[in-house]
């Protein structure tokens, strides 16, 4: 159950479909560089429901084939430079979604259902560009009532960062419940955590309430401040200066490459 | 009149548009909608509880079920008002958050549609809010419809746009036409200046009134309680506001 | 927000559709007798996903028109005597379901969706007796693939019992997450709690992880040991002797009536 | 042989049926399936982790998402084995948990179908377990199908029944016929006694073997570690078992 960053990355393969969380929910930035260094290619990323720095870095490093997402940006630090460039060049495929549709696809997989219906969407170009989404006439209505069916999303892998896990593999996700459907839906789930704690997080009703059980967790690696430069809810804030530094550097591919090799030398954040 | 900041007029206008709501959700980086909701809450506190959910905020977070809860609660009818921006907004209130040019290889790529393709359908009062009011934003027809301004009658749509507020004026939206009507122009703007800045046609009265400024009591509330509350979540915006107030030589 | 048992019951009306939780998840037994005393009639109960003592008492007292449920029993204390008698007499309508279908209906309502698809069910008499459930051919499959659509369940009221709430109306439900969809789906949610605590349960990430936010809670009443004779997870165990005493007494309507008037005199449990 | 309790043979048989599983779920009041799963876990602990979820138990609860999580995880393919009883079980492995007579006004009403109408379809190894083996339980055709033993080929059904274990014998289920085959009779039973007690026809070899008793090592494990573990969740059942062991004059 317990592993390390290299051990986790060694279980990933090129061509896998990988689900990653929204920037404030616990992004496993600690896994990003090892994934790049492992030379993974043709990854299909699913952003739950939006992406940021991790997506931009993986795209900039050439690891990505497609991105299914409701948005990609660096938040306060602006647009996602490598993602935006790749979209313009057509070097990655972008599969535009809308937030609740990504959730719906994961929850369909969580429930073992082939699809979930979702209101909205009719008449959007989001729908028009999603041949995998199907409009049907609501069979339970006696009037015309079009509704969109979102197929289940089954990622090969889900990765995220959380404050803590125990040695049994139980991970404390608190109220960031979107992390649970990611894991339920994925075949394998790899988690980095700020700390491994003694005891069993499920043994107590108070901690247990916020736990993703080990049943859904394939491996856990300790990575202190592993969400940096993103923040981690209840733990530390985002390092906006670093995000801005990245955003400025990554406006060009050369700048991105320089940033990556420079920060590689720096090692882990303080 | 010149003793009121433009942003104070915008915030007051937002608060007016939010009359009667019980629960407002605003995006993570939306200080002015948040300030408008805070003002509404302060004005109404004797009559009703106005809830304000700021996405990504810890202080203003009523949610415990992850990022899907906003959409779920909107689907349940528990969110009365929401704000949408847009890289492009057209005369039928279509919103484009994706990019300029031919999709998917757009010339300019914006982040993406976020939850707009859902929330625009189910939240009763969606307020389009974009300060930049130029022909490149206010276009005749958006290049990509992230979320449409109106829908055919058979489409389930309890929600939709009610107004468009920009740095130049306030429009209402009539979904029966569908189209915008200019309701008021902000100080320093005119019907002509707005027509020039707008890429779509809109209706208007012969004489368009000026967007009202807050009365003294409201302005006081805005500069004391609302500004203090806002500071917790948007410190940079609040600091800016205080600096501008100091420059006005108005006691904050 | 804060109320008392009578105040809560005064907001219920005959003919309402009321959702109640499974026996181990926190049953608001404290509300049962006040509901009976208020003379509520023609209630349509929805058991999430099964029912027990509360359902049996409400049926025995003549408050119930129909019960939608996957099962009704007193667990270790045996069958539900008043429910079973009413089914045999045909004096209530029983709408048989299966556990995940009840959850699916509530989650459809949670998501503002008209229905949720559910696997299984094909060929069962459960399905055969549910004209409100519809079988369609999965529109996303290129082969014949029948799947059942469960319509959204929108209760008028959800009631349950929890360990604690704060004065803002935030209720701590811990890992009993099925209570949340009940509240999301219902128009009004009334909660009894063992205790009201100071402070704000949402202010702390650890307690917040197990909270049903006040946004979904219409009223809270303090009712110490309010699940009795059922237990409350992490707090106290079920009083199986009392359940057995009820089960024996309620084998006849007279016995049920005698039990209810006798225990009414006793007042609250020790 | 008479030094082994009938329930110990049942538990050992259950453990054998659970060979190769990773995650077993059992109902709240199912001490024998739980004991069988605990024995399986003890036997396999050097090779693999066998998880056991007991519904309603705090000690054996891996779930944190409420009572829907069992069904969700079964739908995800994360539950390998589950047990079903039944007021009636028929020769096509249909299960009735609802009642006897004409539905809905049945003469005898049982609690209801619980999750059977779903789990029977999606859990790969469903073991039908009912100690009472009489013609009123083992019927030719159930009065109400809570969950069907087999489905048409177009129906999504990764799961279904693999065996029927009763107080008299063990049957396997062949879904191609569909129907049961008597695999073994418990001590004291015979083909004839089982035929007499069974309301449905079943296949069998000319000579049906006896259900094997546990070997000495397994029996020891059963009466020490498994019995101790079981006691935490099912104290009354464990006490009963210990009493019977004492009456056998076998050192527990």
XYZ file of C-alpha atoms in Angstrom, chain A residues 70-215:
146
model
C -14.443 22.290 -18.298
C -11.561 24.769 -18.195
C -7.803 25.034 -17.863
C -6.245 28.104 -16.288
C -3.747 29.213 -13.694
C -6.407 31.195 -11.819
C -5.012 34.462 -10.500
C -1.843 33.843 -12.518
C -3.803 33.939 -15.770
C -4.273 31.572 -18.688
C -2.517 28.230 -18.998
C 0.272 29.076 -21.468
C 1.371 25.629 -22.698
C -2.182 24.303 -22.842
C -3.378 27.326 -24.795
C -0.459 27.085 -27.187
C -1.046 23.384 -27.766
C -4.725 23.977 -28.486
C -3.882 26.679 -31.013
C -1.275 24.449 -32.675
C -3.636 21.513 -32.620
C -0.949 19.383 -30.988
C -3.359 18.120 -28.340
C -7.000 17.295 -28.601
C -9.166 19.338 -26.268
C -12.488 17.814 -25.293
C -14.502 20.666 -23.867
C -16.986 19.783 -21.139
C -18.932 21.610 -18.470
C -18.276 21.026 -14.770
C -21.394 19.038 -13.833
C -20.962 16.816 -16.903
C -17.543 15.676 -15.690
C -19.042 14.951 -12.281
C -21.952 13.146 -13.928
C -19.628 10.906 -15.916
C -17.661 9.944 -12.821
C -20.789 9.361 -10.756
C -22.198 7.144 -13.496
C -19.023 5.057 -13.192
C -19.304 5.167 -9.384
C -22.811 3.737 -9.657
C -21.941 1.136 -12.267
C -24.407 2.884 -14.549
C -23.824 3.373 -18.262
C -24.731 7.090 -18.164
C -26.244 9.890 -16.158
C -28.763 12.359 -17.561
C -27.900 16.049 -17.240
C -30.082 19.119 -17.684
C -28.781 22.150 -19.498
C -26.416 21.825 -22.470
C -29.083 21.840 -25.192
C -28.106 24.413 -27.823
C -24.505 24.811 -26.671
C -21.463 24.281 -28.837
C -20.091 22.216 -25.965
C -22.757 19.612 -26.743
C -22.381 20.086 -30.498
C -18.737 19.027 -30.216
C -19.332 15.965 -28.039
C -20.324 13.041 -30.258
C -20.114 10.829 -27.156
C -22.973 12.746 -25.518
C -26.439 11.746 -26.672
C -29.671 13.706 -26.561
C -32.799 11.645 -25.943
C -36.382 12.554 -25.322
C -36.992 11.959 -21.592
C -38.831 8.606 -21.582
C -40.579 9.491 -18.316
C -42.212 12.636 -19.689
C -45.411 12.729 -21.706
C -44.263 15.936 -23.355
C -41.300 16.611 -25.563
C -38.394 16.950 -23.128
C -34.887 16.625 -24.538
C -32.214 15.637 -22.042
C -28.507 14.861 -22.491
C -27.004 11.524 -21.463
C -23.397 11.703 -20.248
C -21.597 8.343 -20.556
C -19.715 6.946 -17.588
C -16.082 8.074 -17.306
C -13.766 5.200 -16.344
C -10.251 6.575 -15.800
C -7.400 4.096 -15.687
C -5.860 6.113 -12.914
C -6.874 8.886 -10.524
C -4.186 10.941 -8.770
C -4.516 13.556 -6.072
C -2.868 14.998 -2.969
C -4.411 14.959 0.527
C -3.341 16.079 3.992
C -2.945 12.603 5.501
C -3.322 8.865 5.191
C -2.853 6.020 7.635
C -0.672 2.950 7.070
C -3.704 0.934 5.982
C -4.176 3.211 3.000
C -7.173 5.144 4.297
C -6.913 8.716 3.026
C -8.430 11.742 4.705
C -10.152 13.870 2.047
C -12.349 15.940 4.367
C -15.074 17.804 2.587
C -13.344 17.551 -0.791
C -15.781 14.816 -1.678
C -15.178 15.092 -5.431
C -11.990 13.132 -4.801
C -14.062 10.107 -3.809
C -15.973 9.696 -7.088
C -12.633 10.041 -8.930
C -11.349 7.061 -6.967
C -14.591 5.096 -7.167
C -14.592 5.534 -10.936
C -10.907 4.825 -11.548
C -9.302 1.416 -11.820
C -6.300 2.538 -9.788
C -5.963 5.507 -7.456
C -2.607 6.926 -6.392
C -2.472 9.433 -3.594
C 0.299 11.617 -2.245
C -0.101 13.001 1.254
C 1.581 15.587 3.419
C 1.936 13.011 6.194
C 1.327 9.401 7.115
C -0.349 9.102 10.511
C -0.370 6.256 13.007
C -3.559 4.433 13.864
C -6.603 3.833 11.703
C -8.491 6.838 10.353
C -11.622 4.701 10.103
C -11.549 3.732 13.765
C -12.979 7.063 14.869
C -16.331 8.423 13.643
C -14.987 11.982 13.490
C -11.997 11.272 11.262
C -13.831 8.431 9.490
C -16.402 10.873 8.132
C -13.761 12.433 5.892
C -12.019 9.267 4.741
C -11.654 7.695 1.331
C -11.296 4.040 2.399
C -8.247 1.974 1.454
C -10.574 -0.210 -0.610
